[in-house]
Each structure stands twice: as C-alpha cells, then as structure tokens.
PDB file of C-alpha atoms in Angstrom:
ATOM      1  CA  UNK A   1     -10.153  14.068  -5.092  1.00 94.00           C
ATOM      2  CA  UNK A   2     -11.230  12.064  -7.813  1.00 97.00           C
ATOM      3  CA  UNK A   3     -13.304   9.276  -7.285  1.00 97.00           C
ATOM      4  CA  UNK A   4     -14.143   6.379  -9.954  1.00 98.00           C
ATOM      5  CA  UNK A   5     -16.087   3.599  -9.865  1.00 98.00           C
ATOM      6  CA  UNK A   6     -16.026   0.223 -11.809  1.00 98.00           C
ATOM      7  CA  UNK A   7     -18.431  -2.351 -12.961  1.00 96.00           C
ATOM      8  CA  UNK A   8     -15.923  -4.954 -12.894  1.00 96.00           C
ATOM      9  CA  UNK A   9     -12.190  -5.588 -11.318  1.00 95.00           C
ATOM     10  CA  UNK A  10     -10.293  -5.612 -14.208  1.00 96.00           C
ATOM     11  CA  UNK A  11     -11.397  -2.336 -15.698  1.00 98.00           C
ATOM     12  CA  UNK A  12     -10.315  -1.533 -12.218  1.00 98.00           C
ATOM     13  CA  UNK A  13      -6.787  -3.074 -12.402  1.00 98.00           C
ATOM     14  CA  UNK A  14      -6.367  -1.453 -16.028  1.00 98.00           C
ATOM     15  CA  UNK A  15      -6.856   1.440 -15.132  1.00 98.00           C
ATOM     16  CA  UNK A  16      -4.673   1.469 -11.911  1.00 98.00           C
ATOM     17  CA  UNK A  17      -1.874   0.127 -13.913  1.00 98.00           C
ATOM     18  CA  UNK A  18      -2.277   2.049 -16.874  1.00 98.00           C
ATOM     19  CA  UNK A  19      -1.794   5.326 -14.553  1.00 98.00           C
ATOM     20  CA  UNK A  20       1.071   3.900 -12.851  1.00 98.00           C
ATOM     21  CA  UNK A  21       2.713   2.217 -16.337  1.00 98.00           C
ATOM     22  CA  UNK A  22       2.591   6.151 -17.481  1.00 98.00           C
ATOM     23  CA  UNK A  23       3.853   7.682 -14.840  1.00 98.00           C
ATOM     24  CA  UNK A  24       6.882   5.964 -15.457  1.00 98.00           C
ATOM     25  CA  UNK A  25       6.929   5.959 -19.408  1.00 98.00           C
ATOM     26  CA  UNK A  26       6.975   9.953 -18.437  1.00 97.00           C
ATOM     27  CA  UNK A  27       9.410   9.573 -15.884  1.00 97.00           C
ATOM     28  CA  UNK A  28      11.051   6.397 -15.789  1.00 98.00           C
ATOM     29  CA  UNK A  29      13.189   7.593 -12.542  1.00 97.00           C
ATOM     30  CA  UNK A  30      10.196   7.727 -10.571  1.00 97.00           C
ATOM     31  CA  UNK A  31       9.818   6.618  -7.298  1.00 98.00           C
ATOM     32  CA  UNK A  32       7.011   4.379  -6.448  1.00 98.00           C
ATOM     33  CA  UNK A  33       5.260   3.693  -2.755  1.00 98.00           C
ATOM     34  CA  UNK A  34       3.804   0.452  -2.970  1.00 98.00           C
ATOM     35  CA  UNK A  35       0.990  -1.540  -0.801  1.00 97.00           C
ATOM     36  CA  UNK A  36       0.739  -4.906  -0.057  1.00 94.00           C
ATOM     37  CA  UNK A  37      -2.717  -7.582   0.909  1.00 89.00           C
ATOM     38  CA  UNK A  38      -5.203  -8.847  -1.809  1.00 90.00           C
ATOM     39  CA  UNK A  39      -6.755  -5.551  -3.105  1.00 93.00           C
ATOM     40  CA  UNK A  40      -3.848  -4.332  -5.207  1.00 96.00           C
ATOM     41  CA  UNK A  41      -2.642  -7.726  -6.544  1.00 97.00           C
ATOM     42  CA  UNK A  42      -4.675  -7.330  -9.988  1.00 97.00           C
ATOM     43  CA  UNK A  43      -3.103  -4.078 -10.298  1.00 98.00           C
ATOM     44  CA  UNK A  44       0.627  -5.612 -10.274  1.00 98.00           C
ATOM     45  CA  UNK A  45      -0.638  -9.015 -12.597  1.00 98.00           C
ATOM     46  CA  UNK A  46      -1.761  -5.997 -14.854  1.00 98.00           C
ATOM     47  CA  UNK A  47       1.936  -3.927 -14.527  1.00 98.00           C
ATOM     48  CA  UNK A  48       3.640  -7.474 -15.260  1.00 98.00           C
ATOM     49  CA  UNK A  49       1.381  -8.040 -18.514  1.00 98.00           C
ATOM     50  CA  UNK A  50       2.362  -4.582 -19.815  1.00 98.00           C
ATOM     51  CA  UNK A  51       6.166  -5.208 -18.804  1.00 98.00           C
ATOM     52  CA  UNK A  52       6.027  -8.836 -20.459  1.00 98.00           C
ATOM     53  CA  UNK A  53       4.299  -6.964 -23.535  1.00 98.00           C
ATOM     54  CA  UNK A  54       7.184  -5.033 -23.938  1.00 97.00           C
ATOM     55  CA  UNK A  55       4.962  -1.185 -22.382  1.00 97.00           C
ATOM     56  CA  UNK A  56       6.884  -0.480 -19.594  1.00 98.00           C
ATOM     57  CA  UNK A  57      10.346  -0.836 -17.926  1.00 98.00           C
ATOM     58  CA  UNK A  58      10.842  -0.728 -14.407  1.00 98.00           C
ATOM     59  CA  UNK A  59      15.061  -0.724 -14.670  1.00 98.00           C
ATOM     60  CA  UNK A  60      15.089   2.813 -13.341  1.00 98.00           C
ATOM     61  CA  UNK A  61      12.358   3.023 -10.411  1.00 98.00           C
ATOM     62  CA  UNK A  62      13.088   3.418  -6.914  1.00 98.00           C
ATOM     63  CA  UNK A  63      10.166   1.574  -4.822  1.00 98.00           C
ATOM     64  CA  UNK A  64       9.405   2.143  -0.969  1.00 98.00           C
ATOM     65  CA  UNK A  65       6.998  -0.396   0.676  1.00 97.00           C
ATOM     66  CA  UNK A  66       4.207   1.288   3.009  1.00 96.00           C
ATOM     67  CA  UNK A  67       4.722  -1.318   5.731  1.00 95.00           C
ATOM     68  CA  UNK A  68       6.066  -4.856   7.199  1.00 95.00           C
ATOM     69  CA  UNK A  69       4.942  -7.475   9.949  1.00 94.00           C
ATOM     70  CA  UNK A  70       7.502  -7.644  12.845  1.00 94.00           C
ATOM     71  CA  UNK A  71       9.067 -11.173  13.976  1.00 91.00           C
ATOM     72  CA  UNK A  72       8.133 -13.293  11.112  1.00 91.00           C
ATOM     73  CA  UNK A  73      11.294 -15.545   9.586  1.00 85.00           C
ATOM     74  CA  UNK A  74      13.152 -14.347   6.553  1.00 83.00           C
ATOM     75  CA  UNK A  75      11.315 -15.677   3.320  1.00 86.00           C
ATOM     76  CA  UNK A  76       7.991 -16.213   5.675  1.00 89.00           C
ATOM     77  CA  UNK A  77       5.417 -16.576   2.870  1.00 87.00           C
ATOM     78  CA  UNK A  78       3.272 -13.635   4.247  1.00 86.00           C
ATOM     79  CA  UNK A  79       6.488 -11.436   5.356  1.00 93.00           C
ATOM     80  CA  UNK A  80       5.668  -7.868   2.797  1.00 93.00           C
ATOM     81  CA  UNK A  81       8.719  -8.502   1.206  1.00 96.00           C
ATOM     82  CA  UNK A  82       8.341 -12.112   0.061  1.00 96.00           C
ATOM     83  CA  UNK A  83       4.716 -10.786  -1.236  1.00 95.00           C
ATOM     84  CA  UNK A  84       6.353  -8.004  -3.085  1.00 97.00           C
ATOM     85  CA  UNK A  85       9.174 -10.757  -4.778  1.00 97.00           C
ATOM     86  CA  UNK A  86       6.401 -13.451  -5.630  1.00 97.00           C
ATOM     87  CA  UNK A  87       3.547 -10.500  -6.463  1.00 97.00           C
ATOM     88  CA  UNK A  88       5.817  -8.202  -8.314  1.00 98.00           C
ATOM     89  CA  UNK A  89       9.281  -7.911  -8.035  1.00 98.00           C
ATOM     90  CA  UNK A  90      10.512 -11.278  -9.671  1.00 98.00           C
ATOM     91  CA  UNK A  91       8.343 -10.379 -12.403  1.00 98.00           C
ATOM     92  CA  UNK A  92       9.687  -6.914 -13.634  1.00 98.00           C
ATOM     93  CA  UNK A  93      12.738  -5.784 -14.448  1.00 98.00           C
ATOM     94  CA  UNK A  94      13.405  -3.501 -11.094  1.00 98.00           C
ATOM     95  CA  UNK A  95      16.855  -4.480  -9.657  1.00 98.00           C
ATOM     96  CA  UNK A  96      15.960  -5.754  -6.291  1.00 98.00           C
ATOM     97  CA  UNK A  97      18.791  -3.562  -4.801  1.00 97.00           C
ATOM     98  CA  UNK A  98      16.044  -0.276  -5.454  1.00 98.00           C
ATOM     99  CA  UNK A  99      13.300  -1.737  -3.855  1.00 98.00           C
ATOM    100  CA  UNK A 100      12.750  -1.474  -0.243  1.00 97.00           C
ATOM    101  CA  UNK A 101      10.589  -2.645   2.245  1.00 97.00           C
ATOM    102  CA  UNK A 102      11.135  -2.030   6.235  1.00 96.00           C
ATOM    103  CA  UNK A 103      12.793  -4.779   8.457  1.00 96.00           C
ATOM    104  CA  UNK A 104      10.415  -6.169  10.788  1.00 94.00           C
ATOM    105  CA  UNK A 105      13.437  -8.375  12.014  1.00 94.00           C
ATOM    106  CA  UNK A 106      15.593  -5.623  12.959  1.00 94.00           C
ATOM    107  CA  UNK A 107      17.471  -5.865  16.376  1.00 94.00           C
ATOM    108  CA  UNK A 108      16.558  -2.394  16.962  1.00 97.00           C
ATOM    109  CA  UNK A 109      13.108  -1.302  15.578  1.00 96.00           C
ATOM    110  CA  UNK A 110      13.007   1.924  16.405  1.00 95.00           C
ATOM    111  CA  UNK A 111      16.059   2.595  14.816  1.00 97.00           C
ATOM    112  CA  UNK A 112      15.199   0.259  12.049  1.00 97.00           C
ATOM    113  CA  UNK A 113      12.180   3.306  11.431  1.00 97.00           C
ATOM    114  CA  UNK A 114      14.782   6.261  11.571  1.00 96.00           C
ATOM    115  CA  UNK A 115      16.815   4.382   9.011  1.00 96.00           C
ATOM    116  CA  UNK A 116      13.847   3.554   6.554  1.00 96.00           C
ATOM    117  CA  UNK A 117      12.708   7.529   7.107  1.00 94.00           C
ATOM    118  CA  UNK A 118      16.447   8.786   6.629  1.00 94.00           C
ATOM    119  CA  UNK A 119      16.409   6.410   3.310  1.00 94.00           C
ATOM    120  CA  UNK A 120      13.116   8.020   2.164  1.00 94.00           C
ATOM    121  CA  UNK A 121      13.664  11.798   2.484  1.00 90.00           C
ATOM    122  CA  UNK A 122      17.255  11.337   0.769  1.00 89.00           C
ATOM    123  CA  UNK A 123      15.761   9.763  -2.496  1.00 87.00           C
ATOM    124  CA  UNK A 124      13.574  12.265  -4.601  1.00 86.00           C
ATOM    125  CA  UNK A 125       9.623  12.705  -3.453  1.00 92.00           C
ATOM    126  CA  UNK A 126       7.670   9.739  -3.723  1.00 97.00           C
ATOM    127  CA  UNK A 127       5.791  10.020  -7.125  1.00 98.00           C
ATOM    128  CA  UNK A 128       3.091   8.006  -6.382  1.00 98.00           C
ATOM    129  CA  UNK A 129       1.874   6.160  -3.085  1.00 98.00           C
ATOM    130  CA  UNK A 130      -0.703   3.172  -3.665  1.00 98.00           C
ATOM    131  CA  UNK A 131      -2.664   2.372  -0.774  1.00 98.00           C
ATOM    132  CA  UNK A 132      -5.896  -0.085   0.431  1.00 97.00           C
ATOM    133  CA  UNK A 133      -8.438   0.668   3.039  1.00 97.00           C
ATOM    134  CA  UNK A 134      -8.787  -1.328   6.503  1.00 93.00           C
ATOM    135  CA  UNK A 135     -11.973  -1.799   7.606  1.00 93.00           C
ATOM    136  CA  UNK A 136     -11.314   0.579  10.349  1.00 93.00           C
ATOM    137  CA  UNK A 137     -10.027   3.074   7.916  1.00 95.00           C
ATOM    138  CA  UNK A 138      -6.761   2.431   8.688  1.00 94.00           C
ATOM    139  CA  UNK A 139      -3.619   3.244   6.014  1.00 96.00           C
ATOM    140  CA  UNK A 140      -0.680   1.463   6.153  1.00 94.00           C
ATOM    141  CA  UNK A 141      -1.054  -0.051   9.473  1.00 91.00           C
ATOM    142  CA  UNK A 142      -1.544   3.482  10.894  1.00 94.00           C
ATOM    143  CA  UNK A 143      -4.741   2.525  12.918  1.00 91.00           C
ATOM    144  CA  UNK A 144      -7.211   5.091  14.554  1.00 92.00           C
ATOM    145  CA  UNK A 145      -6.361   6.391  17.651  1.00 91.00           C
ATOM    146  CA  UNK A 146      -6.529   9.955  19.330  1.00 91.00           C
ATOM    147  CA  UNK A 147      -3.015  11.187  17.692  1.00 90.00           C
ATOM    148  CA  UNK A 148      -1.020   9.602  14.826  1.00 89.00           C
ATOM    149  CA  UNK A 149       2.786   9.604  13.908  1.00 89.00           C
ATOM    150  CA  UNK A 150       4.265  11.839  11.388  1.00 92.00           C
ATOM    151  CA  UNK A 151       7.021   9.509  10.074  1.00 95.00           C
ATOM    152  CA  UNK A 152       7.912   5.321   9.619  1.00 96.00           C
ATOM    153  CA  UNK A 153       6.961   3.772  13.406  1.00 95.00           C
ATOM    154  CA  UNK A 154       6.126   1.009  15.581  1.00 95.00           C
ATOM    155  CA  UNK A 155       2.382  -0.143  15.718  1.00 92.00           C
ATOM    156  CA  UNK A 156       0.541  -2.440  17.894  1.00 89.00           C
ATOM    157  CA  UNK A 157      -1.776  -3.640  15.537  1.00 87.00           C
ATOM    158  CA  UNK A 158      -5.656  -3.746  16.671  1.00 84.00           C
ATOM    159  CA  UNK A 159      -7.706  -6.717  17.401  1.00 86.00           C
ATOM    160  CA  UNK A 160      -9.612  -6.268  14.219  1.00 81.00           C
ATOM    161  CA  UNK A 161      -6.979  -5.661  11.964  1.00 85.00           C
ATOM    162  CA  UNK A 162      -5.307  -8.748  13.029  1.00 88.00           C
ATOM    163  CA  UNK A 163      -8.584 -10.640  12.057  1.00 87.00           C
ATOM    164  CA  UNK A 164      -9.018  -9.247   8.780  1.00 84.00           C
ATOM    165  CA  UNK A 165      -5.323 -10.590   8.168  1.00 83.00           C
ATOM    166  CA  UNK A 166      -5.772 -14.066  10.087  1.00 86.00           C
ATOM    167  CA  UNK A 167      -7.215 -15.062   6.551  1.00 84.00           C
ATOM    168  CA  UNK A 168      -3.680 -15.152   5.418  1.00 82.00           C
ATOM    169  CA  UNK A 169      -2.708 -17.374   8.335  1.00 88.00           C
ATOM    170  CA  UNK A 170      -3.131 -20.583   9.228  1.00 86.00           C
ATOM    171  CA  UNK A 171      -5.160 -19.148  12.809  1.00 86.00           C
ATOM    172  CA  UNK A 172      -5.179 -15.670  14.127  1.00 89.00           C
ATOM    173  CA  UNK A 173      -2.560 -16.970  16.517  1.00 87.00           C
ATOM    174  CA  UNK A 174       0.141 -16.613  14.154  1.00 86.00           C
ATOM    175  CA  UNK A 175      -0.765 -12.956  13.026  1.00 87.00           C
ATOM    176  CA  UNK A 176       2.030 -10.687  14.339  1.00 88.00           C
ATOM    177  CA  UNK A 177       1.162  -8.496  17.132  1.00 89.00           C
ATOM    178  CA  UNK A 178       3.025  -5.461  15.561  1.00 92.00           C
ATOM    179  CA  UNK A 179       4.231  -4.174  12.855  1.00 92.00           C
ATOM    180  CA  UNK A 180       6.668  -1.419  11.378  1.00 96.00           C
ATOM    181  CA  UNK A 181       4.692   1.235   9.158  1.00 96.00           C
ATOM    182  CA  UNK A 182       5.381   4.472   7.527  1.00 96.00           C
ATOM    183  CA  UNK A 183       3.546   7.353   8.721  1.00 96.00           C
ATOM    184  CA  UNK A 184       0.372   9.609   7.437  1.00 96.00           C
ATOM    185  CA  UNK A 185       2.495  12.534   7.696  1.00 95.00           C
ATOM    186  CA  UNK A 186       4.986  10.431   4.856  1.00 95.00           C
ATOM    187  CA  UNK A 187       2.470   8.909   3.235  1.00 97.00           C
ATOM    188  CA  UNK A 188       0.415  12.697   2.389  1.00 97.00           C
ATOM    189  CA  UNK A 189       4.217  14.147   0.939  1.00 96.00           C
ATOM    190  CA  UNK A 190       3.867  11.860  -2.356  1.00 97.00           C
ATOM    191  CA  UNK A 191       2.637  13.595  -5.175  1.00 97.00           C
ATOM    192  CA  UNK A 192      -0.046  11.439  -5.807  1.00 98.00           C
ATOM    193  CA  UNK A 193      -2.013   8.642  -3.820  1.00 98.00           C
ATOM    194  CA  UNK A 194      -3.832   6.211  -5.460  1.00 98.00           C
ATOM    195  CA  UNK A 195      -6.263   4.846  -3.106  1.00 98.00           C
ATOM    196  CA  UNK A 196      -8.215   1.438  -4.110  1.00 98.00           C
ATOM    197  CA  UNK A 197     -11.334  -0.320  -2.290  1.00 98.00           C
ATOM    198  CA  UNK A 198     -12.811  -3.605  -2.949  1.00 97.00           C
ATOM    199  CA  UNK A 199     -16.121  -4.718  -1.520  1.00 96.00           C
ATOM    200  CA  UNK A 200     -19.177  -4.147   0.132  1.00 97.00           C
ATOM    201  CA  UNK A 201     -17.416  -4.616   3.117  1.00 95.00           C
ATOM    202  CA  UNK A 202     -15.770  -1.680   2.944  1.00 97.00           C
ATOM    203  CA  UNK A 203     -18.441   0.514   1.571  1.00 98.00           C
ATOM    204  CA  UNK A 204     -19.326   1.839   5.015  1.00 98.00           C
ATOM    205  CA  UNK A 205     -15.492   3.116   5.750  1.00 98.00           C
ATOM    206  CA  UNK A 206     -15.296   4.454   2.104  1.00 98.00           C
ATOM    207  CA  UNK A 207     -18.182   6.839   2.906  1.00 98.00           C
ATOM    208  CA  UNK A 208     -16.723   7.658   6.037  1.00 98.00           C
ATOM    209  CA  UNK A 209     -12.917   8.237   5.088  1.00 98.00           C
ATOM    210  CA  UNK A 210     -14.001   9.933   1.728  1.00 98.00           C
ATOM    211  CA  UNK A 211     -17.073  11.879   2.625  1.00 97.00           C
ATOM    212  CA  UNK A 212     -17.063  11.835   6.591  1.00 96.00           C
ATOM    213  CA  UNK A 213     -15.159  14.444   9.286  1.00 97.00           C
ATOM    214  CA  UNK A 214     -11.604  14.878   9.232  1.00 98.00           C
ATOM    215  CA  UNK A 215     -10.464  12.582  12.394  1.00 97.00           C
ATOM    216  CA  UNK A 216      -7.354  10.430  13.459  1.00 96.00           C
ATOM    217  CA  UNK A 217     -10.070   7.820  14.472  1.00 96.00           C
ATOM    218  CA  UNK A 218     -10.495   7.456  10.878  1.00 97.00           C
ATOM    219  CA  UNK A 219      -6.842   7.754   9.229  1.00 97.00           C
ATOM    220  CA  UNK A 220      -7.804   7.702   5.597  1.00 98.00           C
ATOM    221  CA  UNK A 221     -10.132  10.660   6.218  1.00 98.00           C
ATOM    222  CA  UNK A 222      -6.504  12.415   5.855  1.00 98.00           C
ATOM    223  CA  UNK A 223      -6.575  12.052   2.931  1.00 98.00           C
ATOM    224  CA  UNK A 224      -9.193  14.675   1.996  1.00 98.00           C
ATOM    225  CA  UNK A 225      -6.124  17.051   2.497  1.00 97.00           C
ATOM    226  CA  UNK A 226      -4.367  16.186  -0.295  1.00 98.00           C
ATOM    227  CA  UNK A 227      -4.183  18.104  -3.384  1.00 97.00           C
ATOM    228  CA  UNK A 228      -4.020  14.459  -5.551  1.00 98.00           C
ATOM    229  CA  UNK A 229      -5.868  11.845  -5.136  1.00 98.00           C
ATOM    230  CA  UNK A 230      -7.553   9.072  -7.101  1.00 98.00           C
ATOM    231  CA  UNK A 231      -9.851   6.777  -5.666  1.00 98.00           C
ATOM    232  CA  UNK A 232     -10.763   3.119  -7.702  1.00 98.00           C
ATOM    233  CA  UNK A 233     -13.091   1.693  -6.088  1.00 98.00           C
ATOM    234  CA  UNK A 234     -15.589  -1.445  -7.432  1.00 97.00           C
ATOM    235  CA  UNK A 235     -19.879  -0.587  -7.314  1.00 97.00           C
ATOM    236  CA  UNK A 236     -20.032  -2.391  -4.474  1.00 97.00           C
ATOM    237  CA  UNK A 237     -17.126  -0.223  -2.244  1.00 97.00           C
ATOM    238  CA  UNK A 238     -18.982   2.613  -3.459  1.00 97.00           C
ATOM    239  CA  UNK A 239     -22.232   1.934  -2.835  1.00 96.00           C
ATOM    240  CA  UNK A 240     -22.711   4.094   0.110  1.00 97.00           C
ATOM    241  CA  UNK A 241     -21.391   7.185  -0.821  1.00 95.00           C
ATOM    242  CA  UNK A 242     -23.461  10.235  -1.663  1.00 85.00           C
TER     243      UNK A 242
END
C-alpha cells in the first residue's frame, strides 16, 4: 500500500489524474471503475483539463460505476449517472454507450445486479477502481456489517450514511433508502485501487481502515489485502495515522 499525503487539494487532484491520464496513454483500452460524491470531483475537473489540452483521449475506455441510488427519476440531479454526465462524461470524449452505471430504476433489482456483474466479468479486468471513504469506512455503499457480498447487490443504506448524503438533498427525507452497489469481492479484482480521503473528518476511519484490524465492520480495512493500492489523502485525512 502506498500512502501519500498532500499539503493542498490540487497537488492532490494532479496527481490522481496524472496516474489515471497514464494509465490510459499506456493502454488506451483500459477499463476504468469510477466513484461518485464530492471527494473525487477535482480529480475528473483535472482529467477534463488534460483532455481539453489535447493529453489524453478517452475514445477507447470502458468505464463501470461503483454504485447508484434506487428510485430516484431518470435525469434526477443527484441520480450517479447524471453526476457522472455533468462531472465527467459530457466533458471527454468517452462514447456514452461504454460507460455504465447500475439501474437503480430497474423493475427487477436483483436481476438488475446479475446483469451489471455478468456485464463486468465479460469485459477485460478492471484496470483501475477509484474509490472515497464513508465515515463508517464504508466502500461503495458496502456498509459494515458482520458478512459482506462478493459481487454487485442490494443495500439498505445506514442511518449515517444517509446523513452524510442528505447534504446533497434538499432534507434527509429525500435520501434513498437503498441503493444498488458493486461488491468488495469485485471491487479487490481490479488491478489497482486508488483510494482518496478528504478531511479531518475522516482522519479517524483512515487510521482505522488503513492501519486498524482486518474486519467487515470496517469494509475499507479490505483493502489491506490488495497487492495495489494508492492512497491520496490531504494532511488533515491523515493526521491520525502512525
């Protein structure tokens, strides 16, 4: 695991694009797992800059998104895929056709997450999976609990969760209940994570996923089984750890 730490958020987002931008200058048939919320939105301002600037194309990439809200309307301002178009997408030059985010409107969810898993494992591996941290560690919306799911599910999403989101939302009332989310067992096959934490809010869970036990009450602990990782995180996310 290699952890860095930043003085200020864009030397941050720099150098999260800059290793995604090469990844696919190397290989621009790579497949990308992306993450949604506030924390990795400097990253993708940064990708579009070095698109714009003529760096990087994106013509070629296959995306997967980590997650999506259930029951919100088509074209809801905080549905996961209208962030990716207005964050992202609409900016680059990826066909929209190759990028992919789950259907939280499905008439049959479950099936909805077969579909999304079936879709995954017949593309190539996932090159590189981006992800934030909840405050309760969870990844994706994987949240702690005594066992987690393998592959792309249904989650009730926790109390606290939902608050951390309400932000987004005119009241907490109006935060979905649920959500459709790929797995930890799909998120540790990519061949790299990239795993980025903002604030000293988070500084206590950083410690804890990147330096504590090994637990399913902490999902991103996981992650200390994987051969790849790179953590970003600002001086204040870091500011507990050892």
């Amino acid at each position: 695991m290699n952890i860095l730490t930043f003085e200020t958020n864009e030397e941050l987002n720099q150098v999260g694009a800059n290793i995604i931008a090469s990844l696919v200058q190397t290989n621009p048939y790579s497949v990308l797992g992306l993450a949604t919320g506030s924390t990795p939105i400097g990253i993708y301002q940064e990708l579009i800059r070095q698109y714009q600037n003529g760096l990087v194309s994106f013509k070629h990439v296959t995306s997967f998104n980590l997650d999506e809200y259930v029951g919100l309307p088509e074209g809801h301002q905080e549905s996961y895929r209208t962030f990716m178009n207005n964050q992202l997408f609409n900016h680059i030059d990826i066909p929209m056709e190759q990028t992919h985010v789950p259907n939280g409107n499905a008439e049959d969810l479950h099936a909805e997450c077969l579909s999304y898993d079936e879709m995954m494992s017949t593309s190539k591996q996932v090159d590189m999976q981006l992800l934030g941290l909840g405050h309760n560690g969870h990844i994706g919306f994987n949240e702690p609990d005594d066992t987690l799911n393998g592959g792309t599910h249904l989650v009730e999403l926790k109390e606290q969760t939902r608050e951390a989101n309400a932000r987004f939302f005119n009241s907490i009332d109006e935060v979905p209940t649920q959500a459709i989310t790929m797995g930890v067992g799909t998120i540790l096959k990519a061949k790299m994570i990239i795993l980025v934490v903002r604030g000293k809010d988070k500084a206590s869970i950083v410690k804890r996923a990147l330096q504590g036990p090994i637990t399913t009450d902490c999902p991103a602990s996981l992650l200390q089984t994987h051969s790849n990782v790179v953590v970003l995180l600002d001086k204040e996310a870091a500011g507990e750890l050892q």
